Coordinates of C-alpha atoms and ligand atoms in Angstrom, one line a residue:
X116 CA -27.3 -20.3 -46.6
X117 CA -30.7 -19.9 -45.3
X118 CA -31.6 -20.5 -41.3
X119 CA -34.6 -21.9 -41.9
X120 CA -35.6 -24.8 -39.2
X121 CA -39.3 -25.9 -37.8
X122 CA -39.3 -24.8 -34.3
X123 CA -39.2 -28.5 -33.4
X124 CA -36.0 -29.0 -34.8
X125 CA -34.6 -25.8 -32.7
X126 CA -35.8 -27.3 -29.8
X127 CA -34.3 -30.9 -30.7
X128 CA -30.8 -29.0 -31.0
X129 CA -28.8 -29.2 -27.4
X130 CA -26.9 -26.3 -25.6
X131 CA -23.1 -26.4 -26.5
X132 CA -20.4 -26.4 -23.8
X133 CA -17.0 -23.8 -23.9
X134 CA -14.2 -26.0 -24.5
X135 CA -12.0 -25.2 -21.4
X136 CA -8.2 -25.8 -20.9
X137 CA -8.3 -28.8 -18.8
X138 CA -8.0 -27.3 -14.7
X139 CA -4.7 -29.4 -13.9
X140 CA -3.0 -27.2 -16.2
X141 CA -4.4 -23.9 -16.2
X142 CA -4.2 -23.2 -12.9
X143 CA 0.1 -23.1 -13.8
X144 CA -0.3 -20.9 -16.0
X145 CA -2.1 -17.4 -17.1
X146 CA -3.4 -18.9 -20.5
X147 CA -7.3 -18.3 -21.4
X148 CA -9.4 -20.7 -19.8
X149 CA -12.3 -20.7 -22.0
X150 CA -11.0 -21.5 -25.8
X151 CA -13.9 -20.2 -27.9
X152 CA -16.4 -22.4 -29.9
X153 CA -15.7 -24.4 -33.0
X154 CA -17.6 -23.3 -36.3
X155 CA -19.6 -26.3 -35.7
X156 CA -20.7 -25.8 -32.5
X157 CA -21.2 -22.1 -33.1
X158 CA -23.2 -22.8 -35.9
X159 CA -25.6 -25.7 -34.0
X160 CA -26.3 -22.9 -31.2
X161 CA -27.2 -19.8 -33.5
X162 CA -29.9 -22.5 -34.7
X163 CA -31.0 -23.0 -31.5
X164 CA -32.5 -19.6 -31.2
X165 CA -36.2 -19.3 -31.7
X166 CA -36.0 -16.0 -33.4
X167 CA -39.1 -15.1 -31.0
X168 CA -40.8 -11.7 -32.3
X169 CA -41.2 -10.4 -28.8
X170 CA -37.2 -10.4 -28.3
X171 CA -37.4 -11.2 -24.8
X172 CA -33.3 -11.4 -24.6
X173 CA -33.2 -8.0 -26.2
X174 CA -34.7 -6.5 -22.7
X175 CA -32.1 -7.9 -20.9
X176 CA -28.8 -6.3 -22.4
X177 CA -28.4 -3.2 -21.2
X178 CA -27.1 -1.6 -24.5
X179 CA -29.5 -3.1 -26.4
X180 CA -28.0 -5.8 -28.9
X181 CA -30.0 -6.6 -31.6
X182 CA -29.5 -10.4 -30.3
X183 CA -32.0 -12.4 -33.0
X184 CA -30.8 -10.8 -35.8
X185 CA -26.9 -11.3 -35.5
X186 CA -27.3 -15.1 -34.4
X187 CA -30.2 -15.1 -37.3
X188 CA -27.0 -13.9 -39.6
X189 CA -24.4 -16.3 -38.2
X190 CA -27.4 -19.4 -38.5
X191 CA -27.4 -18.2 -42.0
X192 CA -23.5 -18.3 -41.9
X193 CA -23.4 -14.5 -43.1
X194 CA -20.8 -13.3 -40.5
X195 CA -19.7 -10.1 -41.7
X196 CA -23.4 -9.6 -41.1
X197 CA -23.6 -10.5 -38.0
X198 CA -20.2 -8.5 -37.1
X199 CA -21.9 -5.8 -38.6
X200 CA -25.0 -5.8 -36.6
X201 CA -23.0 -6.7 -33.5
X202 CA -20.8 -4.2 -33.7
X203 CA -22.9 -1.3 -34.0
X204 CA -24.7 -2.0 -30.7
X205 CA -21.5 -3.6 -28.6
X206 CA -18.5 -1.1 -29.2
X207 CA -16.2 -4.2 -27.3
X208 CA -18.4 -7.3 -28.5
X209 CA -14.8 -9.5 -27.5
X210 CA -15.0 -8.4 -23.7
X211 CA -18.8 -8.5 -23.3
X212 CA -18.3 -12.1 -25.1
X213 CA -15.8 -13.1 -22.0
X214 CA -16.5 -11.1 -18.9
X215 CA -20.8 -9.9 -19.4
X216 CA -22.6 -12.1 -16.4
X217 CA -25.1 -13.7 -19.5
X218 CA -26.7 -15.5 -16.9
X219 CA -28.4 -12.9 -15.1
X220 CA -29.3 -10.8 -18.2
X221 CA -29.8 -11.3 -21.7
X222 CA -29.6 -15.4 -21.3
X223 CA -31.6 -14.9 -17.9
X224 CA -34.9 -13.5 -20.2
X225 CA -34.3 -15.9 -23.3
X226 CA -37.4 -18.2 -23.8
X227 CA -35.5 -21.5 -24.1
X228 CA -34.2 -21.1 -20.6
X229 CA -38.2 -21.4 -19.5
X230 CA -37.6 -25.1 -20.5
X231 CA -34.3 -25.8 -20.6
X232 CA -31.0 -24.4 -21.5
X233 CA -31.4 -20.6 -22.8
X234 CA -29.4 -19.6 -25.7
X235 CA -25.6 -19.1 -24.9
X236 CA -25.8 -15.8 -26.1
X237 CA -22.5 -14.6 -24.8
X238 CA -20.7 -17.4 -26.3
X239 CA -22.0 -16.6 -29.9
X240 CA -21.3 -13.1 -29.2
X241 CA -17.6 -13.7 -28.5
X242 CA -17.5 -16.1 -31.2
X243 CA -18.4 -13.4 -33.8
X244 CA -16.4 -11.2 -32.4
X245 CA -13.3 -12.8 -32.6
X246 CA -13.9 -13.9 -35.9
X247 CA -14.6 -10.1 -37.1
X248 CA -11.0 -9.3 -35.1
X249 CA -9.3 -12.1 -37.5
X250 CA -10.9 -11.2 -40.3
X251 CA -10.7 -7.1 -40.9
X252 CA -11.0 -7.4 -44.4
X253 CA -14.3 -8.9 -44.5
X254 CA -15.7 -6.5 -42.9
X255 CA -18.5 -4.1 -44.0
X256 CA -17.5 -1.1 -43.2
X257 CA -19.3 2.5 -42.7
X258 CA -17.7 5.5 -44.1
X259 CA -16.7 8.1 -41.3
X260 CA -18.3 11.1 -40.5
X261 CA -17.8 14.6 -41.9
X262 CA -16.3 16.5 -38.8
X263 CA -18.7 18.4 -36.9
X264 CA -16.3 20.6 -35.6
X265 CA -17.0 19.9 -32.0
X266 CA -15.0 18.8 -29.5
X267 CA -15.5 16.3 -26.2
X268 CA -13.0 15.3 -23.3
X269 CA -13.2 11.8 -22.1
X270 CA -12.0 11.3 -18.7
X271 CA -11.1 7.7 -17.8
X272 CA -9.9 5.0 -20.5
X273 CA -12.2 2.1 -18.8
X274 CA -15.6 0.2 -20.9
X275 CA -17.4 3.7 -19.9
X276 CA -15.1 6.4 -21.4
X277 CA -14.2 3.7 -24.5
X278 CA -17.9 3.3 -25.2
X279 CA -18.6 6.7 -25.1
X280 CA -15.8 8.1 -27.5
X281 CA -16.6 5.6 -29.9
X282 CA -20.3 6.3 -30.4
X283 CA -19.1 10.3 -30.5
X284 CA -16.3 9.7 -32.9
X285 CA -18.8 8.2 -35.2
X286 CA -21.1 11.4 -34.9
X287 CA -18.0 13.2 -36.1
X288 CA -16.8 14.8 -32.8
X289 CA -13.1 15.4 -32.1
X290 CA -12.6 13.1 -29.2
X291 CA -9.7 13.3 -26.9
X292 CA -9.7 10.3 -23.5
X293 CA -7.9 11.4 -20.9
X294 CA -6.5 7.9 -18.6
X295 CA -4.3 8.6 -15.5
X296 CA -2.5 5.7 -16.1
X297 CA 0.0 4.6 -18.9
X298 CA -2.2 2.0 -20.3
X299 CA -5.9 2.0 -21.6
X300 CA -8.5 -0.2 -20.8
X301 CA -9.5 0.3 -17.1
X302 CA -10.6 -2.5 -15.0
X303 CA -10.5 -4.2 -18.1
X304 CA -6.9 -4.2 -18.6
X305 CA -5.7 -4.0 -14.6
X306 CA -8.2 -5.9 -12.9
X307 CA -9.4 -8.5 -15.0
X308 CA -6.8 -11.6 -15.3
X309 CA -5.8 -12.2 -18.2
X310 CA -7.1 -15.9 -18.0
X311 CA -10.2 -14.2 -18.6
X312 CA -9.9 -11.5 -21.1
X313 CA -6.4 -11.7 -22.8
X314 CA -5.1 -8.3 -23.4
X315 CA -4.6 -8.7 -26.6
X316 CA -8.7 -8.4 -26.9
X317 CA -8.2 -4.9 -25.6
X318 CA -5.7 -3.6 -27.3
X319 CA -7.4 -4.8 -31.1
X320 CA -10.7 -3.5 -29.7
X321 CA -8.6 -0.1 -28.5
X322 CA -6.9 0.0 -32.0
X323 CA -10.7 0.3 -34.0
X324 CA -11.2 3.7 -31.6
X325 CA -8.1 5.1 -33.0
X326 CA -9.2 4.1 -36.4
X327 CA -12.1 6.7 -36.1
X328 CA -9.8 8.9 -35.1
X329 CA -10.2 8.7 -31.6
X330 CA -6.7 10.0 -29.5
X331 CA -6.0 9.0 -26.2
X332 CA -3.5 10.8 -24.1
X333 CA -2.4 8.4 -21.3
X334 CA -0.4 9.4 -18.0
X335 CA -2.9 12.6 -17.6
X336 CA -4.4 12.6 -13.8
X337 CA -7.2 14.8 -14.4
X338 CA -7.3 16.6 -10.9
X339 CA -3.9 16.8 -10.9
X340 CA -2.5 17.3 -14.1
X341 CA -5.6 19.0 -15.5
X342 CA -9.0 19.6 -14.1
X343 CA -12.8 19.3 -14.8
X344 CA -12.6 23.5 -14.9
X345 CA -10.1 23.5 -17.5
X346 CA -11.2 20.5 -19.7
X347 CA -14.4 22.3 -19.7
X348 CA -12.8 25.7 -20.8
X349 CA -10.9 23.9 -23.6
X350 CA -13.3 21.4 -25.0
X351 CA -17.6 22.2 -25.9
X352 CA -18.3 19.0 -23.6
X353 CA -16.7 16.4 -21.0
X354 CA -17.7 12.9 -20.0
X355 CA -16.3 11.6 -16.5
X356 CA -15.9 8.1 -16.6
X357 CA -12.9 7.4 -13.8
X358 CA -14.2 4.5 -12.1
X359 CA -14.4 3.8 -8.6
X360 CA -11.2 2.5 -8.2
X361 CA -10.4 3.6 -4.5
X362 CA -10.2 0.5 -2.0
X363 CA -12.5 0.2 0.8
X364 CA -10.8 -0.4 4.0
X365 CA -11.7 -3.3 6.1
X366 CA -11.3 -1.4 9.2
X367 CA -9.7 -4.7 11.5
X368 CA -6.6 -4.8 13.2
X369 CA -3.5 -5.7 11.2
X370 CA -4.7 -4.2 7.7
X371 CA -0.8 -2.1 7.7
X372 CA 1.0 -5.7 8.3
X373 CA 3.5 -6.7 5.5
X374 CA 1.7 -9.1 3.4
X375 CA -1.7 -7.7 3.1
X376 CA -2.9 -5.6 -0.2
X377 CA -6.0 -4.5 -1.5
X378 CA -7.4 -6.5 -4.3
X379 CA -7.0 -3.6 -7.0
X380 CA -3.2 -3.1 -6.0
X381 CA -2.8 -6.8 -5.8
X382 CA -3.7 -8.1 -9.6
X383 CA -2.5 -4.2 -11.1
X384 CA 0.6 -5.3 -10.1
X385 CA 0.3 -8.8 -11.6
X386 CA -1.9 -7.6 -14.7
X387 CA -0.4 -4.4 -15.3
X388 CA 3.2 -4.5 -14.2
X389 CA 3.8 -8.0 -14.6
X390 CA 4.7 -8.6 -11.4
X391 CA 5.1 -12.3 -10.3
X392 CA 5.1 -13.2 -14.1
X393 CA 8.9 -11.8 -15.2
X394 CA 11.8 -12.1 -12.3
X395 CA 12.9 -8.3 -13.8
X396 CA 9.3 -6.7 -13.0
X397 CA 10.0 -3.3 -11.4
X398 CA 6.8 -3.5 -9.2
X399 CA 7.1 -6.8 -7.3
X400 CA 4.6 -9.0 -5.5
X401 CA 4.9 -11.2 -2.5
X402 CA 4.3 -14.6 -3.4
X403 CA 3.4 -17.1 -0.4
X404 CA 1.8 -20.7 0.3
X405 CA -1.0 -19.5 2.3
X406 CA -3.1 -16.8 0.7
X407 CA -6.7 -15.8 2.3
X408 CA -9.0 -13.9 0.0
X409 CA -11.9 -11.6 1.6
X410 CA -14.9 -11.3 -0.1
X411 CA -17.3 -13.1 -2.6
X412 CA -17.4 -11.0 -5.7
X413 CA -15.4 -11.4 -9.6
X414 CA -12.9 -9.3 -8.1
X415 CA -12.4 -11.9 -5.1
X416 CA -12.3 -14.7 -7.5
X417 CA -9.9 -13.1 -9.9
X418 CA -7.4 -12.7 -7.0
X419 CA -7.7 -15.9 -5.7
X420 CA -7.6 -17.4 -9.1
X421 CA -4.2 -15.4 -9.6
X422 CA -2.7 -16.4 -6.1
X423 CA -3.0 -19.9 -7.2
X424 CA -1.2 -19.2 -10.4
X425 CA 1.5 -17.5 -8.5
X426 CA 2.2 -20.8 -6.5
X427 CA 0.0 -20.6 -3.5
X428 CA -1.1 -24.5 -2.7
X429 CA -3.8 -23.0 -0.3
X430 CA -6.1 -20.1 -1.9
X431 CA -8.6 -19.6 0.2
X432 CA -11.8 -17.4 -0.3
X433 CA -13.1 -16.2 3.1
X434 CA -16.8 -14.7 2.7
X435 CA -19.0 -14.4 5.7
X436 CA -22.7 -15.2 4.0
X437 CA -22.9 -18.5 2.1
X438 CA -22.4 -20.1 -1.6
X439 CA -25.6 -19.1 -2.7
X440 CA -25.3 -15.6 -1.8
X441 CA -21.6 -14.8 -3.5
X442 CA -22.1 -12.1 -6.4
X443 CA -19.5 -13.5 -8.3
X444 CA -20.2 -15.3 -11.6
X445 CA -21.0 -18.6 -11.6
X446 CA -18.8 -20.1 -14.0
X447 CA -16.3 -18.0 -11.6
X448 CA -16.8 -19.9 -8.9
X449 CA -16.9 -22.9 -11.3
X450 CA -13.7 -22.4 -12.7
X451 CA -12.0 -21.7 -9.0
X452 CA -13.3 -24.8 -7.5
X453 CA -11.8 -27.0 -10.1
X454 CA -8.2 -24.9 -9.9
X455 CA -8.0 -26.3 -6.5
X456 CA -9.3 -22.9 -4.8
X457 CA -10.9 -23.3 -1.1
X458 CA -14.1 -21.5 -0.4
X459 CA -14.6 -20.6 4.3
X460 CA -17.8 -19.9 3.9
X461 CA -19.8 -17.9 6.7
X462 CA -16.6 -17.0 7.9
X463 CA -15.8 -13.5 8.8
X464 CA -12.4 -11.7 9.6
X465 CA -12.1 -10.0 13.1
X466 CA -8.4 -9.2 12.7
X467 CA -4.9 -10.1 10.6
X468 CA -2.0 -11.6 13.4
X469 CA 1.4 -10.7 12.5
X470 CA 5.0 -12.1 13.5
X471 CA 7.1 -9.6 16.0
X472 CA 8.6 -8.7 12.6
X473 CA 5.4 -7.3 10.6
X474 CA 4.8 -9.6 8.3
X475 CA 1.3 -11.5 8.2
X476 CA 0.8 -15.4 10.1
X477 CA -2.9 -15.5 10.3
X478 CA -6.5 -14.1 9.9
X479 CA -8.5 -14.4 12.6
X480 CA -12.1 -15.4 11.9
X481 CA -15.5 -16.1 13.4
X482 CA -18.3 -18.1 12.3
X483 CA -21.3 -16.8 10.9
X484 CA -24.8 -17.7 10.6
X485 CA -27.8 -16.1 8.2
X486 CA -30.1 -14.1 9.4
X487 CA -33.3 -12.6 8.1
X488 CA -33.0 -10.4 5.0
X489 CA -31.4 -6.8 4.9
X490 CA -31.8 -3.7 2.8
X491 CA -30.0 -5.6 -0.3
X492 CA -32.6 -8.5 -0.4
X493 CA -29.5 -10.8 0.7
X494 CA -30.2 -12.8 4.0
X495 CA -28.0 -10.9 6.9
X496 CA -24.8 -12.7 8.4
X497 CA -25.1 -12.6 12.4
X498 CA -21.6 -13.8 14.5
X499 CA -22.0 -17.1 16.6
X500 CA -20.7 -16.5 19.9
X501 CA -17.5 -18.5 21.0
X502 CA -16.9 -19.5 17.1
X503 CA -13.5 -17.6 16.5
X504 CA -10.5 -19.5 14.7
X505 CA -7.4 -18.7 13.5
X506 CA -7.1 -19.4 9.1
X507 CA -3.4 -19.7 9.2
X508 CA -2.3 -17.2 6.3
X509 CA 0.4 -15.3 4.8
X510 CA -1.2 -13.1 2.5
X511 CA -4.3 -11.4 3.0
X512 CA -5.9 -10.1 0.1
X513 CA -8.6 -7.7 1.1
X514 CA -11.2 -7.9 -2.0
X515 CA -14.5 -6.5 -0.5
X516 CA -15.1 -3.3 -2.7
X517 CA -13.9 -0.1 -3.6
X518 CA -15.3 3.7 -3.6
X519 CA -14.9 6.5 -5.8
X520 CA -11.7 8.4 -5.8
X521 CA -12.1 12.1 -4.4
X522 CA -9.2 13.2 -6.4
X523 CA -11.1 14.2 -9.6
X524 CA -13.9 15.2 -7.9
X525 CA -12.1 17.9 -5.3
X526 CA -10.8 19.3 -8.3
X527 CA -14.6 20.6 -9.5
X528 CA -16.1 22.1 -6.4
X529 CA -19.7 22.6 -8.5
X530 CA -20.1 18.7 -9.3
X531 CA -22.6 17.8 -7.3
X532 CA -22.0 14.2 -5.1
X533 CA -23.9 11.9 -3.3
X534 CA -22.9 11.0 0.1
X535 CA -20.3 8.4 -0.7
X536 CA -18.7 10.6 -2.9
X537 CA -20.0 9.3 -5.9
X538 CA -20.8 11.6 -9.3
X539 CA -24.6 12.4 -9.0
X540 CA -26.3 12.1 -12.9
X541 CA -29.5 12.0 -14.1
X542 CA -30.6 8.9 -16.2
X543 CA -28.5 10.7 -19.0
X544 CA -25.4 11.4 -17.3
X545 CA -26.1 15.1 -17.0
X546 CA -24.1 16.2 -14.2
X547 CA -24.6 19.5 -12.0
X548 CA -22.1 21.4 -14.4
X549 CA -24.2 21.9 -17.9
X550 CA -21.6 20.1 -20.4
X551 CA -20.1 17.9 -18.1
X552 CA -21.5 14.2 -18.2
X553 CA -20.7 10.9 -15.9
X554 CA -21.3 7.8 -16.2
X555 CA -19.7 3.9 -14.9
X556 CA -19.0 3.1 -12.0
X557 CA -17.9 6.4 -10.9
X558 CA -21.5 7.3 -10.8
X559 CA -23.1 3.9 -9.9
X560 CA -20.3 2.7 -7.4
X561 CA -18.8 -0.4 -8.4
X562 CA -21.2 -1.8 -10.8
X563 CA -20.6 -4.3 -14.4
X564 CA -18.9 -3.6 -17.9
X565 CA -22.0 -3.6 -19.4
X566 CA -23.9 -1.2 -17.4
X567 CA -20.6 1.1 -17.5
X568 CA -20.8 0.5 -21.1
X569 CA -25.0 1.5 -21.2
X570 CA -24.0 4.4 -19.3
X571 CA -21.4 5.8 -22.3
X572 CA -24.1 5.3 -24.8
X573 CA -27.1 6.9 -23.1
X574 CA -24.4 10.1 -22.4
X575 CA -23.0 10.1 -25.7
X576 CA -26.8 10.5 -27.3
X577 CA -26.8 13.1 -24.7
X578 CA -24.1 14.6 -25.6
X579 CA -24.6 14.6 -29.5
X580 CA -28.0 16.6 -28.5
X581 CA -26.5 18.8 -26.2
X582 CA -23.4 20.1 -28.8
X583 CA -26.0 20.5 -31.4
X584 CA -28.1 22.8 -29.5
X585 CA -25.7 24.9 -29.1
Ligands
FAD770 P1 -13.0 1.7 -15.0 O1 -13.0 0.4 -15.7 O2 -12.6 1.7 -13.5 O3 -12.2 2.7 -15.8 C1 -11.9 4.0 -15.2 C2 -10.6 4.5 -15.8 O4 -10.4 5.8 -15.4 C3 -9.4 3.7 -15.4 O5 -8.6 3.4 -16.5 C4 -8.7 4.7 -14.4 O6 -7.3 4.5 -14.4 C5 -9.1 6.0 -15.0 N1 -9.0 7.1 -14.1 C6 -9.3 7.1 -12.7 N2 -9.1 8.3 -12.2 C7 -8.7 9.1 -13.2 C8 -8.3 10.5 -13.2 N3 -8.4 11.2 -12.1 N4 -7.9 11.0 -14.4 C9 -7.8 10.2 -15.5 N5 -8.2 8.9 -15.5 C10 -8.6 8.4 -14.4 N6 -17.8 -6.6 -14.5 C11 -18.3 -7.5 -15.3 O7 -19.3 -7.2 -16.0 N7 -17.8 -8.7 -15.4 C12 -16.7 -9.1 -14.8 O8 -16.3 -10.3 -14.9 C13 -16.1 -8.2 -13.9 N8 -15.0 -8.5 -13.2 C14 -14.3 -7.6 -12.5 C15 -13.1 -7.9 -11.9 C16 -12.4 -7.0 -11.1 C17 -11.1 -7.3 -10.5 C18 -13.0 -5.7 -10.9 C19 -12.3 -4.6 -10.1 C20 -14.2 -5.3 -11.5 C21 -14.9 -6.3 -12.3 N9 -16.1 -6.0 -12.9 C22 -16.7 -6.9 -13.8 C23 -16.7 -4.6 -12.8 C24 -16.3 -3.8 -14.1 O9 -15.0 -4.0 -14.5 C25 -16.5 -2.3 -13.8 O10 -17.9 -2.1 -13.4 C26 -16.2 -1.5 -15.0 O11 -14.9 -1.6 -15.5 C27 -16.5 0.0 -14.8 O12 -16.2 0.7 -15.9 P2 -15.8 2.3 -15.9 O13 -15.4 2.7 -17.3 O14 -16.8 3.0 -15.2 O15 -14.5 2.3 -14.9
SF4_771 FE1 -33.4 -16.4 -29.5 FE2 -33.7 -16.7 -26.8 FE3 -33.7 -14.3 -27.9 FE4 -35.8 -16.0 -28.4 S1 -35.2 -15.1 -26.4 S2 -34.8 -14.6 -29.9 S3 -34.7 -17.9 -28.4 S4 -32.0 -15.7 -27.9

């Protein structure tokens, strides 16, 4: 079927809307909040798009998906077409469906939004890709590569390191990742709730690395069990791609009090060991009414989303500049206001009170108002006098950022760092060490799955050049 419509009748045609699980029951439960479009609706979007020739959307993807043409196939209702042409820009078109902030990128630049509504762009994307996942044996696919001979170590099983083995599989490189933990999928498997980004996405988009031949070798800490030094001895080139995973403190009394956790311990143990989900889960969680959140970002949200899953009547986020300044998504801060979740704005934390036993009672706060701007272009919270408060609160969740872990890094005294420790790369990943490449957030700080994923593909063109100069 053709997609052939006057612009008129594109612009006639309204924005759909993601068919949610209704809030009263999701927020029991760990189920998928968004439920995908129907055909119908999937197909009434693609027609939306303009198919402009200057591909503004295009610009604003930072790996560079060839957005008119796949909706152009599905409006023609060619989907293995546009799985095709999806997949061979997006190596995980599923996640960057669900978690990619659209908003401020591709959809951010597309024309319609001048006007209107832009394009829902990430909701066609995901619908394509799930419906290559449940259909394999539609797919076209292209024969693999004769082996090049080469070989490249991958360090770090997150959207970075997946991104990059996949493209250098497909140049027929031997590709080996390296992830220090027993699972793959980085941030995207420990960090992200699984009412965002079930894992079975993961693991299906995982399984087509292995099927070009990709192996991954979990439980290996490089720096520990194995170093940059040696990875570079054994293979012709390395890619670091270990995230920035380490938290930052928040430097307030009462941070050791029973009760408090960092926002990556908090939902690994919930996402990754299960805790708070199976009674028999070997690494537990402390579940409690009262749970304070600090900070504004996805990771904030997630953890505040999950505390209210785990039975908390008050979730709180506590974020000392306003609403309009939170880096979370919107549809984040959406989706948590509907679950019930309480948002202290221009509120920040001056210490965490404990009981004479240790464990935590309260977060003491202050008031904040917004200053003029600062370096970041955000407006500058500034404390009002007289203004603190006590947030009664048995959990503290501190959710305001992480750095890069120095325990890779120690391991290769030549790789050259910035000042907070993180990888320094040109715009190609080339790191001090000729062979060895970075890229994700361990070289960007704590960044998005997209740009982590730009980052693999940029290095993995770099890499391809570099093995065949040699
Ligand atoms: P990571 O995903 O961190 O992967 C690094 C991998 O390396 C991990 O598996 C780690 O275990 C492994 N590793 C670490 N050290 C070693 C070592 N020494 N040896 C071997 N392996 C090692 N971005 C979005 O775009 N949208 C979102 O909605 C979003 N939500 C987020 C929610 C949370 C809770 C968090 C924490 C981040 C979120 N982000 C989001 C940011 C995004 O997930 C990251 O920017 C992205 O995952 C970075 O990818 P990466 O591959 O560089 O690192
Ligand atoms: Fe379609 Fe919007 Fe891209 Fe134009 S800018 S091609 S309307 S998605």
């Amino acid at each position: 079927m053709s997609n052939k419509l006057t612009p008129k009748e594109r612009l006639s045609i309204e924005r759909v809307h993601m068919p949610e699980l209704a809030a009263d029951v999701r927020s029991g439960n760990f189920e998928e909040v968004n439920q995908g479009l129907s055909p119908e609706q999937a197909l009434s979007e693609a027609r939306r798009c303009l198919q402009c020739k200057n591909r503004a959307c295009v610009a604003g993807c930072p790996v560079g998906v060839s957005i008119p043409e796949f909706i152009d196939a599905l409006a023609s209702q060619d989907l293995p077409r546009a799985a095709q042409i999806l997949r061979g820009d997006n190596a995980l078109p599923a996640v960057c469906g669900r978690v990619c902030p659209q908003e401020t990128q591709c959809e951010a630049l597309c024309v319609r939004g001048v006007k209107g509504d832009a394009v829902a762009i990430g909701y066609l994307e995901r619908y394509v890709a799930d419906w290559a996942m449940r259909n394999p044996d539609q797919l076209l696919t292209a024969a693999l590569p004769a082996s090049t001979g080469k070989s490249v170590a991958v360090v770090g099983c997150g959207p970075a390191g997946l991104t990059a083995a996949g493209e250098l599989a497909r140049q027929g490189h031997r590709v080996t990742i390296f992830e220090a933990l027993h699972d793959t999928g980085g941030v995207l498997r420990y960090g992200i709730p699984e009412f965002r980004l079930p894992k079975e996405i993961i693991d299906r988009e995982v399984a087509v690395l292995a099927e070009l031949g990709v192996t991954i070798e979990c439980n290996v800490i490089i720096g520990k069990t194995l170093t940059i030094p040696q990875l570079r001895e054994e293979f012709d080139a390395v890619f670091v791609a270990n995230g920035a995973g380490l938290p930052t403190m928040l430097g307030i009394a009462g941070e050791n009090l029973k009760g408090v956790y960092a926002a990556n311990e908090y939902l690994t143990r919930v996402n990754l060991m299960e805790a708070g989900r199976r009674d028999d889960a070997a690494t537990p969680i402390i579940k409690r009414s009262q749970v304070a959140i600090i900070g504004g970002g996805n990771t904030a949200m997630d953890c505040v989303r999950t505390a209210r899953r785990l039975g908390a009547s008050r979730a709180m986020i506590v974020y000392r500049r306003s609403e309009t300044e939170m880096p979370a998504r919107v549809e984040e801060i959406k989706h948590a206001k509907e679950e019930g979740v309480e948002f202290v704005m221009l509120t920040a934390p001056i210490a965490i009170l404990g009981t004479p036993d240790g464990w935590v009672s309260g977060l003491e706060c202050q008031r904040m108002e917004l200053g003029p701007p600062d370096q970041s272009g955000r407006r500058k919270p500034q404390p009002i006098p007289g203004s603190e408060f006590v947030l009664p609160a048995e959990v503290v969740i501190n959710a305001v950022g992480t750095n890069a872990n120095p325990l890779l890094t120690a391991s290769a005294p030549d790789l050259e760092l910035n000042k907070w420790g993180n990888v320094v790369a040109d715009e190609n990943g080339q790191t001090s060490i000729p062979g060895v490449f970075a890229g994700g957030d361990i070289v960007r700080g704590g960044a998005t799955v997209i740009l982590a994923m730009g980052d693999g593909k940029r290095a993995a063109a770099a890499i391809n050049d570099y093995l065949k100069a040699q």
